[in-house]
Amino acid sequence: MADNDDKKSGNKTVLRSASWFGTNDKNGFMYRSWMKNQGIPDHHFQGRPVIGVCNTWSELTPCNAHFREIAERVKNGIREAGGIPVEFPVFSNGESNLRPTAMLTRNLAAMDTEESIRGNPIDGVVLLVGCDKTTPALLMGAASCDLPTIVVTGGPMLNGKHKGQDVGSGTLVWRMHEDLKAGNIDMNEFLSAEAGMSRSAGTCNTMGTASTMACMAESLGTSLPHNAAIPAVDSRRYVLAHLSGMRIVEMVHEDLRLSKILTKEAFLNAIRTNAAIGGSTNAVIHLKAIAGRIGVDLSLDDWEHGRGVPTIVNLQPSGKYLMEEFYYAGGLPAVHRRLGELGVLTKDALTVNGKTIWDNVKDAQCHNDDVIRPLDNPLVANGGICILRGNLAPRGAVLKPSAASPHLMKHRGKAVVFENFDQYKARINDPELDIDENSVMVLKNCGPKGYPGMAEVGNMGLPPKVLKKGIKDMVRISDARMSGTAFGTVVLHVTPEAMELGPLAAVQEGDYIQLDAENGLLQLEVSDAELAARLEKLKSTQVILRTGGYMEMYRERVLQADEGCDFDFLVGCRGAAVPAHSH
């Protein structure tokens, strides 16, 4: 067949893979013959769905280092349902090791995924994801192909342990480093936590970006219920992988493609869920990028649908618990049931198991009301991502209320400016730095083009002179991102970024800045004329870096944060029409 619009002839699905394996001419001979060198019997080419298992396994991506076993469980399920599993690797952009940031290569992984799916004899695909950027990257690539697709997440690691207490991965690092700078702990205490923070395979066990994106995948309907929260080493994770393998074969026969699941309503469900779980600000960028690939019009304004939704999941960094307790308490289905009871869940949104999201969760039970709070006892009454605008962020900026300090949500302070992250590191520990708890820390040139890749440096550590006063938070503003495991009154994704000569580039030391989260305002107290003059002067002196390679292409073609930081030439669904023969 010539495209991905699968039809059925009687009760038999006409498979995309038949364009490779279903003919008895020279081409069919060669495609089958080469595959048979792996010991595949001839009858496996007789009309069985070929299912790609897209694997981001890598020993350099610790979150995904157990994916070989997960893949085997998926393949067992595919075989049981009558499909043929074919596992293939794509670029594994691991958050913990990759420099300068995994966000730089998210689009590269998406390109790898898209072309691997489209160019191969695949009827449906299972996406094995976990570490932060692997989830959006693979969903972006798959969405541009629009074949039947199901997500299997590797799951969160076990709770960290330090001095007899549960500790959260990532969040522990930020907290202990601040304590070290404040003189509350010594270096031995700081280093003693290393061994206990990450005790098993899996992603961060806080509601960081990995857990958030796993929740987004389930909220979008692209995974089976409970996929988001089952711990990586729990045997039920293997059961879910097996069942997902079985289900993708059925999805091929049903022609249940991503475009039937990734609707505008599904994205709005995800936005409301992000508010309820206290999810990462990174979801704002990733959901926009996924929506752009499937053709759904999603904007920063749509995040207003999350405003007024209470944060009911009591997890670090916003709250107390970790992902193990979240799963044991009922996981994401329990959250979705409460959102449905609140009337903010679009109940008829379709999911990969062929049922609506409400059918999946209407009987879900919550087993711990302190982990998943009742609606009348939320962790934060208004938990949605706060979208800020003003002359400092004409196209928007974001703030996470559930991780911020209430007393700083309306604040006016004098700017202390760092032109780049290196300058921040060079100045922040200087006891002569003119800064106090009322100041506003401003970091520039850390956006998509500026860093490049928009690294997670927006949650700047506070200066020691302030920490030693017992101060735990200050207003921080940048065009960067922040780890989902981090916390504080941190304004992120200021758009346009400084490298694009957005107003952020013109902020000077001593300028006053107003933050009013309730009214969505981020304002630099500088006249329009003065702001324009400053930007014009900067334009005349700006130096454009030429690095060559992927990094140069990234800087030239990446979109801004409000557009999802995708490449401009990758936006859109290109489908999976069968390409021309290779010989």
XYZ file of C-alpha atoms in Angstrom:
583
model
C 0.000 0.000 0.000
C 1.141 3.539 -0.661
C 0.303 5.384 2.533
C -0.573 4.972 6.192
C -4.354 5.071 5.752
C -4.784 1.406 6.657
C -7.950 -0.181 5.343
C -9.492 -3.529 5.985
C -10.338 -6.091 3.371
C -12.957 -8.286 4.970
C -11.577 -9.132 8.392
C -7.941 -8.838 7.345
C -5.997 -5.625 7.828
C -3.982 -4.443 4.861
C -0.621 -3.837 6.483
C 1.917 -1.164 5.679
C 4.687 -3.750 6.063
C 3.193 -5.718 3.151
C 4.793 -3.149 0.850
C 8.088 -4.716 1.898
C 7.280 -8.339 2.651
C 4.015 -9.053 0.828
C 5.150 -9.428 -2.797
C 6.865 -12.272 -4.620
C 8.950 -10.109 -6.919
C 12.626 -9.185 -6.656
C 12.007 -6.622 -3.904
C 9.935 -8.908 -1.699
C 12.565 -11.643 -2.158
C 15.358 -9.346 -0.959
C 13.524 -7.774 1.996
C 12.447 -11.179 3.330
C 15.766 -12.844 2.637
C 17.790 -10.298 4.543
C 15.440 -10.446 7.522
C 15.630 -14.241 7.518
C 19.307 -14.131 8.473
C 17.988 -13.529 12.026
C 16.199 -16.865 12.020
C 12.735 -15.502 11.279
C 10.502 -18.263 9.819
C 8.706 -17.684 6.534
C 5.201 -17.806 7.997
C 5.950 -14.704 10.074
C 5.856 -12.711 6.856
C 2.368 -13.930 6.006
C 0.230 -10.992 7.074
C 1.347 -10.548 10.672
C 1.652 -6.933 11.913
C 5.255 -5.807 12.237
C 5.649 -3.773 15.413
C 8.624 -1.503 15.960
C 9.990 -1.373 19.491
C 11.688 2.014 19.627
C 14.294 1.770 22.381
C 16.188 4.578 24.103
C 18.339 2.169 26.120
C 21.816 3.454 26.929
C 24.271 2.970 29.751
C 24.920 6.699 29.442
C 21.244 7.303 30.258
C 20.954 5.782 33.747
C 17.185 6.307 33.859
C 16.811 4.005 30.847
C 19.593 1.490 31.572
C 17.061 -1.291 32.317
C 15.244 -0.998 28.987
C 16.677 -4.189 27.503
C 14.522 -6.159 29.938
C 11.516 -3.886 29.395
C 11.883 -4.387 25.635
C 11.870 -8.167 26.017
C 8.606 -8.008 27.969
C 7.051 -5.805 25.276
C 8.193 -8.211 22.563
C 6.703 -11.180 24.437
C 3.360 -9.393 24.436
C 3.611 -8.606 20.725
C 4.317 -12.239 19.891
C 1.449 -13.467 22.065
C -0.947 -11.204 20.155
C 0.283 -12.456 16.793
C 2.626 -9.620 15.871
C 6.275 -9.569 14.856
C 8.454 -7.404 17.118
C 11.436 -5.594 15.621
C 13.493 -3.620 18.115
C 15.502 -0.625 16.961
C 17.548 2.057 18.755
C 17.206 5.808 18.549
C 19.366 8.535 20.029
C 19.138 8.400 23.825
C 19.346 11.940 25.131
C 20.045 11.315 28.792
C 19.516 14.208 31.177
C 22.130 13.372 33.789
C 25.278 13.099 31.657
C 24.689 14.863 28.364
C 26.238 18.323 27.954
C 25.503 21.138 27.452
C 21.904 19.967 27.914
C 19.702 17.114 26.726
C 17.270 19.709 25.427
C 19.794 20.503 22.692
C 19.360 16.997 21.277
C 15.638 16.460 21.922
C 14.899 17.474 18.330
C 17.713 15.255 17.051
C 16.139 12.269 18.819
C 12.754 13.243 17.388
C 14.213 13.325 13.869
C 15.855 9.938 14.455
C 12.542 8.485 15.635
C 10.487 9.927 12.788
C 12.769 8.756 9.998
C 13.309 5.329 11.579
C 9.553 4.749 11.736
C 8.749 6.075 8.276
C 11.605 4.397 6.460
C 11.102 0.892 7.832
C 8.476 -1.874 7.426
C 6.550 -0.966 10.575
C 2.776 -1.138 11.094
C 2.754 0.170 14.642
C 5.290 1.260 17.228
C 5.954 0.971 20.948
C 7.935 3.893 22.361
C 10.224 2.957 25.269
C 10.768 6.207 27.129
C 11.806 7.415 30.553
C 14.501 10.038 30.983
C 13.160 13.556 30.618
C 13.598 14.336 26.917
C 13.102 10.799 25.593
C 9.346 10.997 26.197
C 8.628 14.184 24.227
C 11.252 13.388 21.579
C 9.780 10.000 20.705
C 6.203 11.267 20.848
C 7.151 14.156 18.561
C 8.755 11.839 16.022
C 5.902 9.346 16.153
C 3.283 12.085 15.873
C 4.826 13.275 12.615
C 4.307 9.733 11.241
C 0.847 9.052 12.728
C 0.924 5.277 12.964
C -0.663 3.271 15.804
C 1.592 4.082 18.758
C 1.735 3.220 22.445
C 4.056 4.584 25.132
C 5.775 2.380 27.717
C 7.670 4.292 30.388
C 10.547 2.736 32.312
C 9.125 3.932 35.626
C 10.562 5.879 38.576
C 13.381 4.595 40.777
C 12.803 3.546 44.374
C 12.715 6.166 47.111
C 16.103 7.580 47.977
C 17.354 7.040 51.518
C 19.643 9.290 53.557
C 20.147 9.139 57.322
C 17.003 7.062 57.715
C 14.812 9.458 55.751
C 13.197 9.274 52.312
C 14.889 11.705 49.931
C 13.980 12.717 46.407
C 16.321 12.459 43.451
C 17.336 15.855 42.145
C 15.457 17.751 44.836
C 17.941 16.486 47.448
C 20.836 17.899 45.421
C 19.369 21.398 45.251
C 18.465 21.470 48.942
C 21.766 20.085 50.236
C 23.841 22.347 48.013
C 22.054 25.382 49.407
C 22.650 24.052 52.941
C 26.333 23.561 52.116
C 26.682 27.166 50.909
C 24.821 28.422 53.976
C 27.237 26.547 56.251
C 24.493 24.324 57.667
C 26.285 21.112 56.602
C 29.885 20.233 55.721
C 31.308 18.548 52.613
C 31.290 15.090 54.210
C 27.566 15.396 54.899
C 26.969 16.631 51.354
C 28.852 13.782 49.704
C 27.404 11.126 52.024
C 24.027 11.472 50.303
C 25.297 10.369 46.874
C 24.992 6.626 47.347
C 21.513 6.738 48.801
C 19.818 9.161 46.421
C 19.567 6.830 43.403
C 19.044 3.276 44.655
C 17.622 1.472 41.652
C 16.957 1.593 37.947
C 14.456 4.186 36.817
C 13.805 7.885 36.444
C 13.786 10.538 39.156
C 11.381 9.600 41.941
C 10.164 13.164 42.463
C 7.549 14.930 40.338
C 10.380 16.093 38.094
C 10.215 16.302 34.337
C 10.504 12.552 33.754
C 7.590 11.737 36.071
C 5.661 14.733 34.759
C 6.054 13.641 31.140
C 5.087 10.082 32.069
C 1.923 11.572 33.568
C 1.434 13.693 30.458
C 1.720 10.613 28.233
C -0.941 8.829 30.291
C -3.135 11.942 30.425
C -2.907 12.325 26.660
C -4.187 8.775 26.322
C -1.006 7.405 24.726
C -0.276 4.786 27.404
C -2.190 2.214 29.401
C -3.552 3.243 32.823
C -0.957 3.280 35.637
C 1.953 3.530 33.188
C 3.132 6.793 34.759
C 3.811 5.666 38.305
C 4.631 1.942 38.616
C 8.187 1.816 40.023
C 10.840 0.678 37.576
C 11.737 -2.449 39.543
C 8.177 -3.449 40.443
C 7.080 -6.647 38.688
C 3.887 -4.859 37.636
C 6.027 -2.667 35.352
C 6.880 -5.821 33.383
C 3.231 -6.837 33.269
C 2.288 -3.432 31.852
C 5.049 -3.725 29.242
C 3.721 -7.145 28.208
C 0.130 -5.899 27.991
C 1.247 -2.868 25.981
C 2.922 -5.204 23.495
C -0.318 -7.127 23.141
C -2.377 -3.970 22.785
C -0.318 -2.395 19.991
C -1.105 -5.355 17.743
C -4.811 -4.798 18.338
C -4.355 -1.088 17.658
C -2.900 -1.864 14.227
C -5.934 -3.982 13.369
C -8.213 -1.185 14.650
C -6.246 1.513 12.784
C -6.083 3.435 16.084
C -3.507 6.051 15.133
C -2.074 8.884 17.212
C -4.175 11.520 15.458
C -7.309 9.883 16.863
C -5.944 10.167 20.407
C -3.898 13.381 20.407
C -6.833 15.778 20.130
C -7.117 19.282 21.551
C -9.238 17.862 24.378
C -6.485 15.390 25.243
C -3.952 18.207 25.530
C -6.302 20.206 27.758
C -6.695 17.132 29.976
C -2.911 16.980 30.219
C -2.688 20.670 31.138
C -5.229 20.253 33.939
C -3.465 17.108 35.122
C -0.168 18.975 35.248
C -1.778 21.426 37.656
C -3.146 18.620 39.815
C 0.190 16.818 40.099
C 2.342 19.930 40.551
C 4.103 19.039 37.318
C 7.225 20.463 35.757
C 7.290 23.733 33.826
C 9.089 21.782 31.101
C 5.734 20.268 30.162
C 4.752 23.656 28.706
C 7.438 23.385 26.028
C 7.106 19.665 25.368
C 3.312 19.577 25.015
C 3.485 22.467 22.558
C 6.077 20.615 20.488
C 4.040 17.390 20.424
C 0.883 19.310 19.530
C 2.718 21.053 16.711
C 3.700 17.711 15.209
C 0.186 16.240 15.213
C -1.446 19.495 14.047
C -3.225 20.620 17.222
C -3.273 24.356 17.850
C -1.954 24.720 21.403
C -0.738 28.025 22.823
C 0.449 29.480 26.121
C -3.065 30.851 26.592
C -4.367 27.272 26.785
C -2.457 26.847 30.041
C -5.111 29.067 31.605
C -7.237 25.898 31.606
C -5.016 24.730 34.450
C -5.556 27.844 36.541
C -8.010 27.156 39.320
C -7.219 23.431 39.317
C -5.895 22.483 42.757
C -2.593 20.659 43.223
C -3.681 17.506 45.020
C -0.583 15.324 44.613
C 1.652 15.796 47.648
C 5.008 15.013 46.038
C 8.421 16.620 46.108
C 9.492 19.228 45.104
C 6.110 20.847 45.856
C 5.174 18.539 48.706
C 6.321 15.640 50.865
C 6.199 12.224 49.207
C 7.806 10.410 46.263
C 6.648 8.356 43.281
C 6.542 5.057 45.152
C 3.895 6.433 47.515
C 2.080 7.990 44.576
C 1.678 4.611 42.891
C 0.705 2.827 46.100
C -1.876 5.540 46.784
C -3.626 4.909 43.467
C -1.425 6.631 40.889
C -2.637 8.832 38.099
C -6.038 7.097 37.643
C -6.986 8.246 41.158
C -6.015 11.806 40.224
C -8.015 11.642 36.998
C -11.056 10.380 38.850
C -10.911 13.360 41.191
C -10.473 15.729 38.252
C -13.512 14.102 36.647
C -15.508 14.589 39.831
C -14.398 18.237 39.867
C -15.746 18.606 36.339
C -12.474 19.602 34.679
C -11.692 16.356 32.835
C -12.922 15.837 29.283
C -14.287 12.379 29.960
C -14.828 11.145 26.403
C -11.199 11.591 25.299
C -10.025 8.368 23.644
C -7.041 6.378 24.931
C -4.846 3.638 23.455
C -6.808 0.813 25.049
C -9.821 1.853 22.960
C -11.724 3.180 25.956
C -12.317 6.744 27.072
C -10.201 8.189 29.844
C -13.262 8.210 32.121
C -14.026 4.564 31.440
C -10.477 3.838 32.571
C -10.618 5.797 35.836
C -14.230 6.114 37.013
C -13.773 3.308 39.549
C -10.184 4.171 40.519
C -9.510 4.148 44.249
C -7.316 6.425 46.342
C -5.612 4.536 49.171
C -3.879 7.466 50.881
C -5.541 10.860 51.138
C -2.334 12.518 52.290
C -0.486 11.535 49.105
C -3.394 12.249 46.747
C -5.341 14.913 48.595
C -9.127 15.253 48.497
C -10.359 18.164 46.440
C -11.396 20.058 49.575
C -7.916 19.713 51.118
C -5.443 20.466 48.335
C -1.735 21.054 48.657
C -2.169 24.298 46.694
C -5.604 25.729 45.928
C -4.577 27.079 42.519
C -1.848 24.880 41.093
C -1.828 25.590 37.382
C 1.260 26.886 35.620
C 1.183 30.682 35.796
C 1.682 32.458 32.464
C 3.244 35.888 32.817
C 3.354 38.696 30.283
C 4.489 42.299 30.237
C 7.148 44.431 28.641
C 9.811 42.039 29.935
C 8.149 38.989 28.370
C 5.952 40.108 25.443
C 5.408 36.513 24.299
C 5.218 35.040 27.755
C 7.081 33.486 30.649
C 6.115 30.755 33.116
C 6.143 30.214 36.869
C 5.181 27.156 38.932
C 3.043 28.310 41.882
C 3.091 24.987 43.724
C 6.892 25.179 44.090
C 7.064 28.946 44.772
C 6.917 31.010 47.961
C 3.503 32.683 48.408
C 4.997 35.876 49.838
C 7.066 36.386 46.664
C 4.249 35.895 44.172
C 3.750 39.651 44.249
C 7.088 41.370 44.459
C 9.008 44.439 43.355
C 12.760 44.457 43.517
C 16.003 45.758 42.112
C 17.644 43.671 39.397
C 20.984 41.959 39.930
C 21.997 40.992 36.408
C 24.098 38.099 35.151
C 24.808 38.332 31.427
C 25.333 34.567 31.150
C 25.699 31.509 33.346
C 29.486 31.786 33.542
C 29.154 35.313 34.906
C 26.601 34.094 37.443
C 29.034 31.441 38.693
C 31.851 33.981 38.848
C 29.859 36.565 40.862
C 27.361 34.720 43.040
C 29.772 33.799 45.860
C 31.365 37.242 46.054
C 30.656 38.675 49.515
C 30.827 42.170 47.982
C 27.983 41.448 45.550
C 25.297 44.091 46.051
C 22.358 41.774 46.636
C 19.848 40.976 49.359
C 16.647 38.953 49.711
C 14.589 41.735 48.128
C 16.644 41.774 44.941
C 15.521 40.101 41.711
C 18.152 37.837 40.167
C 18.175 38.080 36.354
C 20.015 35.600 34.133
C 20.381 36.221 30.376
C 21.522 34.304 27.301
C 20.429 30.862 28.500
C 17.510 30.385 26.107
C 17.173 28.032 23.116
C 19.741 29.920 21.034
C 21.690 31.510 23.853
C 23.023 28.537 25.775
C 22.317 26.862 23.267
C 19.612 24.357 24.109
C 17.954 26.233 26.977
C 19.648 24.467 29.874
C 18.101 23.910 33.310
C 19.981 26.747 35.007
C 17.032 29.036 35.740
C 16.819 27.982 39.393
C 19.970 29.925 40.271
C 21.300 29.095 43.698
C 21.049 31.983 46.130
C 24.181 33.865 47.213
C 25.789 32.565 50.439
C 25.427 35.974 52.107
C 21.647 35.671 51.761
C 21.452 31.976 52.644
C 23.354 32.592 55.876
C 20.541 34.930 56.940
C 18.154 31.982 56.779
C 16.553 33.095 53.512
C 15.429 30.137 51.371
C 13.965 31.819 48.290
C 14.266 34.867 46.070
C 12.644 35.914 42.803
C 14.717 34.679 39.870
C 14.065 35.482 36.212
C 15.660 34.020 33.092
C 15.154 32.745 29.551
C 16.349 29.330 30.746
C 14.482 26.268 31.976
C 14.435 24.644 35.405
C 14.616 21.004 36.395
C 11.240 19.648 37.386
C 12.922 18.485 40.600
C 13.777 22.092 41.532
C 11.763 24.647 43.488
C 11.482 28.338 44.251
C 9.908 31.522 42.912
C 11.554 31.106 39.556
C 10.315 32.826 36.392
C 11.380 30.852 33.324
C 11.146 30.708 29.519
C 11.125 34.507 29.125
C 10.275 34.999 25.445
C 11.758 36.304 23.233
C 15.076 35.224 24.714
C 18.021 37.574 25.214
C 19.973 36.107 22.287
C 17.044 37.091 20.055
C 17.253 40.594 21.531
C 14.090 40.229 23.523
C 13.571 42.858 26.257
C 15.378 40.594 28.744
C 18.621 41.474 26.938
C 18.184 45.134 27.892
C 17.771 44.700 31.667
C 20.490 46.564 33.548
C 21.781 46.297 37.090
C 19.590 48.382 39.378
C 16.463 48.383 37.184
C 13.276 47.661 39.106
C 11.105 44.688 38.125
C 7.540 43.902 39.149
C 6.194 40.363 39.461
C 2.447 39.981 39.986
C 1.587 36.316 39.495
C -2.103 36.713 40.283
C -2.499 39.199 37.441
C 0.000 37.504 35.135
C 2.359 40.496 35.021
C 6.123 40.667 34.542
C 7.108 44.298 34.079
C 10.425 46.098 33.742
C 10.126 49.651 35.093
C 11.776 51.219 32.065
C 10.034 53.408 29.472
C 9.332 52.032 26.021
C 11.673 54.598 24.488
C 14.538 53.702 26.806
C 13.971 49.995 26.260
C 14.019 50.449 22.469
C 17.201 52.516 22.645
C 18.964 49.897 24.752
C 17.973 47.112 22.366
C 19.096 49.094 19.326
C 22.502 49.618 20.918
C 22.786 45.897 21.689
C 21.837 45.016 18.117
C 24.727 47.064 16.745
C 27.252 45.186 18.887
C 25.816 41.650 18.829
C 28.198 38.902 17.751
C 26.686 35.859 16.004
C 28.579 32.701 16.889
C 29.436 30.194 14.152
C 30.168 26.762 15.532
C 29.405 24.499 12.596
C 27.712 21.133 12.935
C 24.433 20.354 14.631
C 24.800 23.195 17.128
C 24.875 25.798 14.384
C 21.825 24.293 12.691
C 20.087 24.273 16.075
C 20.696 27.982 16.608
C 19.546 28.847 13.108
C 16.334 26.792 13.038
C 15.078 26.367 16.622
C 11.825 28.074 17.565
C 11.289 30.033 20.768
C 9.984 28.566 24.036
C 6.373 29.606 23.438
C 6.510 27.633 20.165
C 7.891 24.460 21.753
C 11.569 24.826 20.786
C 11.070 22.496 17.846
C 12.901 23.098 14.580
C 10.821 25.235 12.254
C 11.102 22.646 9.467
C 9.883 19.769 11.672
C 6.529 21.207 12.737
C 3.623 19.260 11.246
C 2.489 15.712 10.547
C 4.139 14.294 7.433
C 2.469 10.898 7.708
C 4.030 7.551 6.949
C 3.582 7.096 3.214
C 5.680 4.155 2.100
C 8.926 5.490 0.609
C 10.343 4.436 -2.746
C 12.250 1.165 -2.896
C 15.906 1.214 -1.899
C 16.969 -0.927 -4.848
